[in-house]
Coordinates of C-alpha atoms in Angstrom, one line a residue:
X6 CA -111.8 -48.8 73.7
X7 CA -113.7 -45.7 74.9
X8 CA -116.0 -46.6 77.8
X9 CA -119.6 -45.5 76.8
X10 CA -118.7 -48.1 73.8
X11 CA -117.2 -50.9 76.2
X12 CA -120.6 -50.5 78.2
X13 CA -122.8 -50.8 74.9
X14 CA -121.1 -54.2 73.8
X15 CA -121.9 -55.4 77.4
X16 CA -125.2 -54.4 77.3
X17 CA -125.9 -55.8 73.7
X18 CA -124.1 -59.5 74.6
X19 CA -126.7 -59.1 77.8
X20 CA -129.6 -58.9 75.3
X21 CA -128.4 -62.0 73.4
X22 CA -131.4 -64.9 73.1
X23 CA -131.6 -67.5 75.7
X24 CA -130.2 -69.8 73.1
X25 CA -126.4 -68.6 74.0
X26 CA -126.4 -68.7 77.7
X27 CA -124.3 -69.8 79.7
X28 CA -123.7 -70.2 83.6
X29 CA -120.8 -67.4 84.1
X30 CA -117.8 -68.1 86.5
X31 CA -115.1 -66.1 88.0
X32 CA -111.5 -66.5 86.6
X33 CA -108.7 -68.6 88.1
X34 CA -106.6 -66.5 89.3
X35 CA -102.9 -66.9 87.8
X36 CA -101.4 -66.2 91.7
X37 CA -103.9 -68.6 93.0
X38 CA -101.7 -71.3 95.2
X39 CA -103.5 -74.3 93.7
X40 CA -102.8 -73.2 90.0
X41 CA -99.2 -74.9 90.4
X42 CA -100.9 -78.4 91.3
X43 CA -103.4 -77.8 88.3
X44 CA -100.6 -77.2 85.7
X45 CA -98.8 -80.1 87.1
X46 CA -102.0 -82.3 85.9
X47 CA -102.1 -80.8 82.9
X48 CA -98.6 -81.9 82.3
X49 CA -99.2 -85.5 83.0
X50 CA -102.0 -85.8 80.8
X51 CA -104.3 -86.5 83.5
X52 CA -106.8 -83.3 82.6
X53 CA -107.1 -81.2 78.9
X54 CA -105.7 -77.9 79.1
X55 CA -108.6 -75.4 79.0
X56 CA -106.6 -72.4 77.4
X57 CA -103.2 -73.4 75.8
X58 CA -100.6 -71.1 77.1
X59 CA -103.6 -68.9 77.6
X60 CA -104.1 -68.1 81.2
X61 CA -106.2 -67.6 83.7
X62 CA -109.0 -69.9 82.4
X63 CA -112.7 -69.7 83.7
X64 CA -113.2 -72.3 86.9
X65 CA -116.7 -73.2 84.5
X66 CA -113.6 -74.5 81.9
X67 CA -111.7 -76.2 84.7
X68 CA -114.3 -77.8 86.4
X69 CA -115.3 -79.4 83.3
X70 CA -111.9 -80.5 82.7
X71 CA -111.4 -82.0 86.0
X72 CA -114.8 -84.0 85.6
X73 CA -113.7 -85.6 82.4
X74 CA -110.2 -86.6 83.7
X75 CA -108.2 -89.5 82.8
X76 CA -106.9 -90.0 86.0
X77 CA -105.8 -93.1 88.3
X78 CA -105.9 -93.8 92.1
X79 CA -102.8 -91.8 92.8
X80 CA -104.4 -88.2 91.4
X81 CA -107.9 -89.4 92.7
X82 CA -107.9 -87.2 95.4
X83 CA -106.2 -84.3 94.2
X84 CA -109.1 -83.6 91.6
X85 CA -111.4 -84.4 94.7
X86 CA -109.6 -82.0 96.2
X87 CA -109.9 -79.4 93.8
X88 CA -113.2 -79.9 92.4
X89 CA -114.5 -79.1 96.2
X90 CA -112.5 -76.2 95.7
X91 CA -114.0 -75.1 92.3
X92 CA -117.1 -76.0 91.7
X93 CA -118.8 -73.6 93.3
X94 CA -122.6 -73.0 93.9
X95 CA -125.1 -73.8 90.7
X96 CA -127.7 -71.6 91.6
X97 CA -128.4 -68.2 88.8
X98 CA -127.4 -65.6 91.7
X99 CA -125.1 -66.4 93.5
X100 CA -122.3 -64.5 96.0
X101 CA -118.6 -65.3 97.4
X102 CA -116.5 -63.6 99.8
X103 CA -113.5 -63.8 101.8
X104 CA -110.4 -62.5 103.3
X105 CA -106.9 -63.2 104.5
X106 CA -103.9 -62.0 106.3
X107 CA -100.4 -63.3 106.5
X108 CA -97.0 -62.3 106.1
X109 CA -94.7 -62.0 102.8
X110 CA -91.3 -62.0 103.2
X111 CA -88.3 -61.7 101.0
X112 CA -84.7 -61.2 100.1
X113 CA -85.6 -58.5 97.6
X114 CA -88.4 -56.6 96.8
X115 CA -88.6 -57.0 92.9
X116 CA -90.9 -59.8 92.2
X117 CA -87.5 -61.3 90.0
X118 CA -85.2 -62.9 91.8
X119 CA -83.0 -62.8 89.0
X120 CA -82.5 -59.4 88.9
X121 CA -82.6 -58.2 92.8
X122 CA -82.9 -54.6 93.7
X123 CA -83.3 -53.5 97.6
X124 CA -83.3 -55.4 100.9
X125 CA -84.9 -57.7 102.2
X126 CA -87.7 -57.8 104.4
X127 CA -91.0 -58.9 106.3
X128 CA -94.3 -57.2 105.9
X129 CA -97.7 -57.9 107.0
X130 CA -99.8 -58.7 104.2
X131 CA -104.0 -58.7 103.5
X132 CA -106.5 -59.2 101.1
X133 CA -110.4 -59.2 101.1
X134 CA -112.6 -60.7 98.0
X135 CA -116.1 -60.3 97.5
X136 CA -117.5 -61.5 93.5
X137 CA -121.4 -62.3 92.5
X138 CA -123.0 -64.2 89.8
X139 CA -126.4 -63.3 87.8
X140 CA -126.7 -66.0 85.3
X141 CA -124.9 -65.1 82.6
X142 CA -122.7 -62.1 84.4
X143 CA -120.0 -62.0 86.9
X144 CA -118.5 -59.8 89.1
X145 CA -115.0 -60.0 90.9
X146 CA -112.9 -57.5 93.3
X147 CA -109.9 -58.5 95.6
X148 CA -108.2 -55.6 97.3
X149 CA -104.5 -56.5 98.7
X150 CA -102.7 -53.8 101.2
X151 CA -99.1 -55.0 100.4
X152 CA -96.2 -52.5 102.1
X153 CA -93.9 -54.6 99.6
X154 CA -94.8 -52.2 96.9
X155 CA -93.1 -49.6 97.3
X156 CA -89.9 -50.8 97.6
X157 CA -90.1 -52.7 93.7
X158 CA -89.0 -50.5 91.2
X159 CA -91.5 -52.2 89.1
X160 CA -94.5 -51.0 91.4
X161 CA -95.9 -47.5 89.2
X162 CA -98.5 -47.0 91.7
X163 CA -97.7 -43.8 95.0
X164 CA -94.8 -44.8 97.1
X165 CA -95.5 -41.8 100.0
X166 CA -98.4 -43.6 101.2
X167 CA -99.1 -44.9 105.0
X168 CA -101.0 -47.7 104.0
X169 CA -99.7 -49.4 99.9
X170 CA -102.5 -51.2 98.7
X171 CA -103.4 -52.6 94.9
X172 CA -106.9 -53.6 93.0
X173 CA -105.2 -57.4 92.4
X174 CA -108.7 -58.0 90.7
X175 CA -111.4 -56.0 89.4
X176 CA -113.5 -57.2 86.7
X177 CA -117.4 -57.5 85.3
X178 CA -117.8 -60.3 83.1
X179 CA -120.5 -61.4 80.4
X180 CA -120.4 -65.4 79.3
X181 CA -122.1 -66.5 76.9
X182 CA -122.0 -70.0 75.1
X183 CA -119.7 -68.5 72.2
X184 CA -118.9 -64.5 73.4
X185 CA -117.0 -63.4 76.0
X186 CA -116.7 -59.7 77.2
X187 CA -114.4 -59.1 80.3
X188 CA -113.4 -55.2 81.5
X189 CA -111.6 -54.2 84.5
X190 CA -108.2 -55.3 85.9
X191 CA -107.3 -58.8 85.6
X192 CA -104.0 -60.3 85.7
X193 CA -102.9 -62.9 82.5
X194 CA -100.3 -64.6 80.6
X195 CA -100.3 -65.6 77.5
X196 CA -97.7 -67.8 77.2
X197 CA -96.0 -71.0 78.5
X198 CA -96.4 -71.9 82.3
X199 CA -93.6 -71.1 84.6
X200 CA -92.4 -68.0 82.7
X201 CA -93.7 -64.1 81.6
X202 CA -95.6 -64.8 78.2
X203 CA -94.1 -62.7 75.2
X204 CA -97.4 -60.4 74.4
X205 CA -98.9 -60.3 77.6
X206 CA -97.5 -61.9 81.1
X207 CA -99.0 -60.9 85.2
X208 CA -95.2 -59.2 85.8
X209 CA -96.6 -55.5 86.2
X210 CA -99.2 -54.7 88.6
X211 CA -102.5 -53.3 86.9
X212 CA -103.3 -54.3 83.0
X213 CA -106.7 -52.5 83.3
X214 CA -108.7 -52.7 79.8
X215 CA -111.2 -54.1 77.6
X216 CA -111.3 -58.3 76.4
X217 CA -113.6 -60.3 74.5
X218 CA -113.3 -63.6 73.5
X219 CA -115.0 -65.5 70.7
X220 CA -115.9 -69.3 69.7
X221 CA -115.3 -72.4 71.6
X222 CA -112.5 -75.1 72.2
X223 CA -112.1 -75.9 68.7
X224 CA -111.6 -72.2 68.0
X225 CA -111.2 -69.2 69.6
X226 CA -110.5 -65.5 69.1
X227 CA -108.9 -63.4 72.5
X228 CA -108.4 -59.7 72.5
X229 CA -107.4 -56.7 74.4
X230 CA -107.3 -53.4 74.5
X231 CA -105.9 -50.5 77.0
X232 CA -104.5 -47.6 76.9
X233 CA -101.1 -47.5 78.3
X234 CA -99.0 -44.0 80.7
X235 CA -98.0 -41.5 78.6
X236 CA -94.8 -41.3 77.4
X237 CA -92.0 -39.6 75.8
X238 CA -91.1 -40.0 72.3
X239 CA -88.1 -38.8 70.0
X240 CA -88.7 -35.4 69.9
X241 CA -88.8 -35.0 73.9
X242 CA -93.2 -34.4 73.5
X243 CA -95.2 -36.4 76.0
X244 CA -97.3 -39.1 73.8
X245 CA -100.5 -40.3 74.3
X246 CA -99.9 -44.8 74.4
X247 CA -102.3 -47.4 73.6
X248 CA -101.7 -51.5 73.5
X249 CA -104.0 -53.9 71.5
X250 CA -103.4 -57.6 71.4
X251 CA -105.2 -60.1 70.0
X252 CA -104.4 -64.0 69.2
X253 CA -106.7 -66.9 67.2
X254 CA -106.6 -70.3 68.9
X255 CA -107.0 -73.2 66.6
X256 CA -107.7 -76.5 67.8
X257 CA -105.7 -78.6 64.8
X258 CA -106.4 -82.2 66.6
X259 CA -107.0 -83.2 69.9
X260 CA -102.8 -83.0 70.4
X261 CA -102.2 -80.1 68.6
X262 CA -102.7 -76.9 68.6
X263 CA -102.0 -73.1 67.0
X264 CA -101.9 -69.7 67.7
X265 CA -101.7 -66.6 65.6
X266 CA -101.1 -63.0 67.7
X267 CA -100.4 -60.0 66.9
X268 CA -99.9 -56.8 69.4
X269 CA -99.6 -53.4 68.8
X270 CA -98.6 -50.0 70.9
X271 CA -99.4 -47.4 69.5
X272 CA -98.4 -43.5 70.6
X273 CA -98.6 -40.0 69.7
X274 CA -98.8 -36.6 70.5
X275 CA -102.2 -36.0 69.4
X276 CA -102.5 -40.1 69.3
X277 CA -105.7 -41.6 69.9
X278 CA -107.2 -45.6 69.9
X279 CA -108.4 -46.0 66.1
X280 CA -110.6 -48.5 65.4
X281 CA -108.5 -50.1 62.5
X282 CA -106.2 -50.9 65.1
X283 CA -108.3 -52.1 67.5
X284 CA -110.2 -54.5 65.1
X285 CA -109.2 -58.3 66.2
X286 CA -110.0 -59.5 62.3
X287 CA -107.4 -57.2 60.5
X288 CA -104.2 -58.3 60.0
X289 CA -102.4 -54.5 61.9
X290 CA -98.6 -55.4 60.3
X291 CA -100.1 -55.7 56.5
X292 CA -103.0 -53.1 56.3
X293 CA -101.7 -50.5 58.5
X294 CA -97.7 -50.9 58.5
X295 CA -97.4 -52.0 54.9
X296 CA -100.6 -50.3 53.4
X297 CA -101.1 -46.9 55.7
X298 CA -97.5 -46.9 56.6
X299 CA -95.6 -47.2 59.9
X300 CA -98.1 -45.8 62.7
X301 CA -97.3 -48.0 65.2
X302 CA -94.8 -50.9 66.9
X303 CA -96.1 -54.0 65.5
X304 CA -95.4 -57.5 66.9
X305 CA -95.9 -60.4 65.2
X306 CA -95.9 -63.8 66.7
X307 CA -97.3 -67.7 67.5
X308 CA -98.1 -70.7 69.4
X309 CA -98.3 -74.0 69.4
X310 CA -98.7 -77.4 71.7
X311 CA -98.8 -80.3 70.4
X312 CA -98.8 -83.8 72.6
X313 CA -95.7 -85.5 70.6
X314 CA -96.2 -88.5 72.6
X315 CA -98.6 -89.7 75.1
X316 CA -96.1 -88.8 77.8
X317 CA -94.4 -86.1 76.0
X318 CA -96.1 -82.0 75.7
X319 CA -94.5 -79.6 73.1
X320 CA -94.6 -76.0 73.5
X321 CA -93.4 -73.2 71.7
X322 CA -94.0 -69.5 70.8
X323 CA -92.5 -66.8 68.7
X324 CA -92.3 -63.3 68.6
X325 CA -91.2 -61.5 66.0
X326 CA -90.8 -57.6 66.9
X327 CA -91.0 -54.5 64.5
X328 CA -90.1 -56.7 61.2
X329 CA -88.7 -54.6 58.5
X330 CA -89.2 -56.3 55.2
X331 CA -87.4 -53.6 53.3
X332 CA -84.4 -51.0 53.8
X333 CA -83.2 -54.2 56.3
X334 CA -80.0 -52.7 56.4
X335 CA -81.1 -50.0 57.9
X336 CA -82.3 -51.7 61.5
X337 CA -81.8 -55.1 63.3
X338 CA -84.1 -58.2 63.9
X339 CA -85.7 -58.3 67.4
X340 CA -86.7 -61.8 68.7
X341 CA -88.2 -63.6 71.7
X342 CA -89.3 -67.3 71.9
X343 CA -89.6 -69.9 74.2
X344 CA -89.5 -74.1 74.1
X345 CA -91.2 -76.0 77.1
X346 CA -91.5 -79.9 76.9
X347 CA -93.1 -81.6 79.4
X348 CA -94.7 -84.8 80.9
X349 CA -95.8 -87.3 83.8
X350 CA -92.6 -89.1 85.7
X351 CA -93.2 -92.2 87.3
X352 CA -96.9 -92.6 88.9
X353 CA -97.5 -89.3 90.7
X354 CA -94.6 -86.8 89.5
X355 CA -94.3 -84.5 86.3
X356 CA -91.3 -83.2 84.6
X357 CA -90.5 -79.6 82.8
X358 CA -87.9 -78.1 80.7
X359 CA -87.5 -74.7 79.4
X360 CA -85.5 -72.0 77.5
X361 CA -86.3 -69.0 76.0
X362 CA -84.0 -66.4 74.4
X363 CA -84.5 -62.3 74.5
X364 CA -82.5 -60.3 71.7
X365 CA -80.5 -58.0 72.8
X366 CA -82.8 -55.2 71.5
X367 CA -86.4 -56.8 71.9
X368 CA -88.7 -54.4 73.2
X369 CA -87.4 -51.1 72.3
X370 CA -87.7 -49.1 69.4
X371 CA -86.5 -45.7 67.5
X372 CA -88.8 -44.0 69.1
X373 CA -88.7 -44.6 72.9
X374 CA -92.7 -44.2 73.4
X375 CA -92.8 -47.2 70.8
X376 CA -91.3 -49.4 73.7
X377 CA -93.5 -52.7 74.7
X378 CA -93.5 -51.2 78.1
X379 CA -95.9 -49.4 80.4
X380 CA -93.8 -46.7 82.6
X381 CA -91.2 -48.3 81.9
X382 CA -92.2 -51.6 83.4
X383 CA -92.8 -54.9 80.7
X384 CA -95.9 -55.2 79.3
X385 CA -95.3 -59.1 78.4
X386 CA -90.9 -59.4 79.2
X387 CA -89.4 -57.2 81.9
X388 CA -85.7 -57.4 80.8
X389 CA -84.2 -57.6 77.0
X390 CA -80.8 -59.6 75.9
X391 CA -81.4 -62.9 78.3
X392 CA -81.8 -66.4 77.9
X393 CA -82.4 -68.5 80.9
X394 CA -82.9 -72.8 81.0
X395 CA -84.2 -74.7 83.4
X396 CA -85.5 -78.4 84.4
X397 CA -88.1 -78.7 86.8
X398 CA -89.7 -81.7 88.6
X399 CA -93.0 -81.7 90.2
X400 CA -93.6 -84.0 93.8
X401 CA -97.3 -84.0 95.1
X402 CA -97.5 -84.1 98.7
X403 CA -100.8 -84.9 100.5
X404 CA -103.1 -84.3 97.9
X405 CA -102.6 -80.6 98.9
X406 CA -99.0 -79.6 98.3
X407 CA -97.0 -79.0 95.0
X408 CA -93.0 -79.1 95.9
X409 CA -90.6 -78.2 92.7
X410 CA -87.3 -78.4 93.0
X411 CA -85.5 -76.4 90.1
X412 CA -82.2 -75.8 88.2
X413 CA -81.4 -73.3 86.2
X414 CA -78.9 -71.1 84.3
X415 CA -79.9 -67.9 83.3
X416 CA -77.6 -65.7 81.1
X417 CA -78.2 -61.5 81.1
X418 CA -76.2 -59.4 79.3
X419 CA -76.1 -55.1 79.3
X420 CA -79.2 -54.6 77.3
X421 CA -81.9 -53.0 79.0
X422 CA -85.0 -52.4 78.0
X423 CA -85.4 -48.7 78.5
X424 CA -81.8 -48.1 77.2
X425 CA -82.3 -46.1 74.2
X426 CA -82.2 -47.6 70.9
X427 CA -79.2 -47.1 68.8
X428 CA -78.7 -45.4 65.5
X429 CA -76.3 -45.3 62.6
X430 CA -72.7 -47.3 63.1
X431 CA -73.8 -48.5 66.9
X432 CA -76.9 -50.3 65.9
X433 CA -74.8 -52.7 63.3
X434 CA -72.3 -52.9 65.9
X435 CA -74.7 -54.2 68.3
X436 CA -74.8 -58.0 68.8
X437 CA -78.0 -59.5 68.4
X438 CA -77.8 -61.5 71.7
X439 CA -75.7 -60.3 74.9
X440 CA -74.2 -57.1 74.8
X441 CA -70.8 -55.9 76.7
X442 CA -70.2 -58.0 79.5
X443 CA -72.6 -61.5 80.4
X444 CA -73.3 -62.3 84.0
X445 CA -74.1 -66.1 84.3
X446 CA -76.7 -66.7 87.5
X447 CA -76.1 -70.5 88.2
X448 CA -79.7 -71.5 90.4
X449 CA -80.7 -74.2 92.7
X450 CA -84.4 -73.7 93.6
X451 CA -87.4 -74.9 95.5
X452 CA -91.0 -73.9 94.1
X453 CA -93.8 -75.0 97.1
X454 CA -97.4 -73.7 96.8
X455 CA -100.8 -75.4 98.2
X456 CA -103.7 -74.9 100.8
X457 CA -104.0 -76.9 104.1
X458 CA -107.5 -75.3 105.8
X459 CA -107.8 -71.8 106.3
X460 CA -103.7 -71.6 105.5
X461 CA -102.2 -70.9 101.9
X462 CA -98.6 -70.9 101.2
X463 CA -96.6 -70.1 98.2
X464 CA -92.7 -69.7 97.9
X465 CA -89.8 -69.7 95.9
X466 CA -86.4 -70.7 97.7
X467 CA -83.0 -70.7 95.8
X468 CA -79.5 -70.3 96.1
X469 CA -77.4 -67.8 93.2
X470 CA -74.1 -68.7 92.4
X471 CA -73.7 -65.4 89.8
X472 CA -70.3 -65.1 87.8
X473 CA -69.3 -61.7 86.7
X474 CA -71.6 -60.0 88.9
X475 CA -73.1 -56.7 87.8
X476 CA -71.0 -57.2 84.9
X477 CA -68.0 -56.8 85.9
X478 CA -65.1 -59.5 85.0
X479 CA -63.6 -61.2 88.1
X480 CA -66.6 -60.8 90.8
X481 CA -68.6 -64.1 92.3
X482 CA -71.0 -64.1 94.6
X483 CA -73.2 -66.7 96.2
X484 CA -76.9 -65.7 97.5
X485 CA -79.9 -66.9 99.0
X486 CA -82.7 -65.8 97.4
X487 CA -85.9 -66.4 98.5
X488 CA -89.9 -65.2 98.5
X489 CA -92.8 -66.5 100.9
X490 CA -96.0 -65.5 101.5
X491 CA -98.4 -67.7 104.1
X492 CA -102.2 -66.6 105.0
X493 CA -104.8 -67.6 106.9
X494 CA -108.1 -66.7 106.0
X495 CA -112.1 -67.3 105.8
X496 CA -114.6 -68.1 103.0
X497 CA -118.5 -67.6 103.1
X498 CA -120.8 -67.9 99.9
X499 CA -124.0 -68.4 99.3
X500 CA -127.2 -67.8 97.2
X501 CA -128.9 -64.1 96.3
X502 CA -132.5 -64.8 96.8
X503 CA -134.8 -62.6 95.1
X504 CA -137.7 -62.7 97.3

């Protein structure tokens, strides 16, 4: 969405009666260390989920689920815990800031351990916040110098720089009781916890654009729009690129609930953002693919939760990519979904099991600017023609702590998702899931995130058995695999008075 016209909408929501205010709150980050112990409540049952496999949420939306927890004396303290975290000043103006410094270290620079590029190393690591509150508005920046960078081939940002640094956060947001507007850079994930949503996931390293959301619990529109790097299409010509997601949340019961999302990139020579396509209430695949004809990549997908049994979460989600509904013959489906159950174990732990499955040709299209990438980098998946399982456990450890250990097997064959897409006799000969030669990555894992004082620590610790590594018949190897980053920092906040 242009700017002057992102700046109107914010200005008209600011001009709404008093009758839809609302306090406004920053966003929960979706790197912030105690989002792991949160999740885990949520998968006991012990607190609603704010946003089903919709994150971040607002800390307004968390706090209030904490306060209205079903909780006993074992996860008594941990909502303590976090609602002293959270709950933030109630004043109309209000201001936070902070900072911390640390070190990161890894085994490989990519932020995958599954698919390792580089060495291994130990950098220093920094990042100052400052964010303000005016009644119904909220502003957020967090600024991270990270020499990591550089190194990930993910990382689109200058390489030749003294001093790699990244806006982790930049946002302005207008709440209101049933309207939304957020614009800037702000990392989310629409999808199932503990892996990159389909649509939209935190992988890549700047998603800046325009969202809005609309409704309440019950129900609840999201959207977002952003233009995406210019890219190449079939005829060699750079193209202009532009994404647009948008998804309706329906609140079924009070166990069940369903999603409907569509997301579009569009590109072109001469492209620009029309409206049509950027309009959250029209259905893009059936009155622009069908009725205008194909002007865009169109995927269609959806979500759902449902609580199965008091101790038992269902989740699943579906996307369905570039659907042909005639002249099939003529092209191949393109899938992604993922199941996640999930539940409390015994009186303080919480159990989760996933698997999703890539097709081997999810993400790309004929025309290569058509993609679901952004320079080449994922917009929602990083990697096509996978499927990876796994079974996680969840031990809380001083009220503080979240330790996971993991296992997992995770399956990759040769597709890659900036391979060009085939044509003619190669695309039928194409199998839908794992092309050539499969490399099996067998994974025993530790997760550990929390806060102790000024010190935060997240990490991911695992040992790779891989079979046929880098594809080739015959080769084995066995890896550690790790990625840590520790801090120590300071918080101050206060009130903005206006006298």
């Amino acid at each position: 969405m242009p700017r002057p016209l992102a700046a109107l909408l914010l200005v008209a929501l600011c001009s709404f009666p008093g009758a839809l205010k609302a306090q406004a709150s920053p966003y929960v980050p979706t790197d912030d260390p105690a989002l792991p112990i949160i999740e885990h409540l949520i998968a006991r049952g012990v607190i609603a989920d704010p946003s089903p496999m919709k994150r971040p949420f607002l800390r307004g939306e968390l706090v209030r689920s904490l306060r209205s927890a079903d909780h006993d004396e074992a996860e008594a303290g941990i909502i303590t815990r976090l609602l002293e975290r959270f709950e933030g000043d109630s004043a109309e103006a209000w201001w936070e800031a902070g900072g911390r410094a640390g070190i990161e270290a890894y085994s490989t620079p990519r932020q995958d351990l599954y698919h390792p590029v580089g060495d291994g190393s130990a950098n220093p690591y920094g990042e100052l916040r400052v964010a303000a509150g005016f009644a119904n508005v909220t502003a957020v920046s967090r600024v991270a110098v990270e020499p990591r960078v550089t190194d990930d081939p993910d990382w689109t940002g200058r390489r030749n720089v003294d001093v790699p640094s990244r806006l982790v956060e930049g946002y302005l947001s207008a709440q209101f009781k049933y309207a939304r507007v957020t614009y800037g850079q702000l990392p989310q994930n629409w999808g199932p916890a503990g892996l990159p949503g389909i649509p939209l996931s935190d992988y890549g390293y700047e998603r800046q654009g325009l969202m809005f959301e609309l409704g309440n619990r019950a129900v609840r529109l999201s959207a977002l729009a952003t233009d995406l790097n210019d890219g190449v299409d079939s005829s060699g010509q750079a193209a202009h690129r532009y994404y647009f997601v948008h998804r309706l949340n329906i609140r079924v019961t009070k166990k069940l609930d369903v999603a409907a999302w569509e997301a579009n990139v569009l590109s072109g020579v001469d492209r620009e953002f029309e409206t049509r396509y950027r309009n959250p209430l029209s259905v893009s695949y059936l009155a622009n693919t069908i009725g205008l004809g194909d002007r865009g990549n169109v995927m269609l997908g959806a979500d759902a939760t449902w609580w199965a049994r008091p101790a038992l979460r269902l989740e699943g989600q579906l996307g369905i990519d570039d659907f042909w509904y005639k002249n099939r013959q003529n092209n191949r489906d393109r899938y992604l979904f993922t199941l996640a159950a999930s539940g409390p174990l015994g009186d303080a732990l919480s159990w989760r099991a996933l698997y999703t499955e890539v097709s081997s040709l999810a993400l790309r299209a004929f025309n290569p600017a058509d993609n679901f990438t952004d320079a080449g980098v994922g917009i929602g998946r990083n990697f096509s023609d996978y499927d990876e399982i796994s079974l996680r456990v969840s031990v809380p450890v001083r009220q503080r702590w979240l330790v996971t250990p993991e296992l997992a097997l995770f399956r990759q064959g040769e597709g890659d998702i900036n391979t060009p897409y085939p044509a003619g006799a190669a695309l039928q000969r194409t199998p839908a899931l794992f092309i050539g030669t499969m490399q099996r990555t067998w994974r025993a894992g530790l997760l550990v995130s929390g806060q102790e004082g000024p010190l935060q620590l997240t990490g991911d610790v695992g040992v790779h058995h891989v079979t046929s590594a880098g594809h080739a018949e015959g080769e084995t190897e066995t890896k550690l695999v790790f990625r840590l980053l520790g801090t120590l920092g300071l918080e101050w906040h206060g009130r903005i008075a206006e006298d």
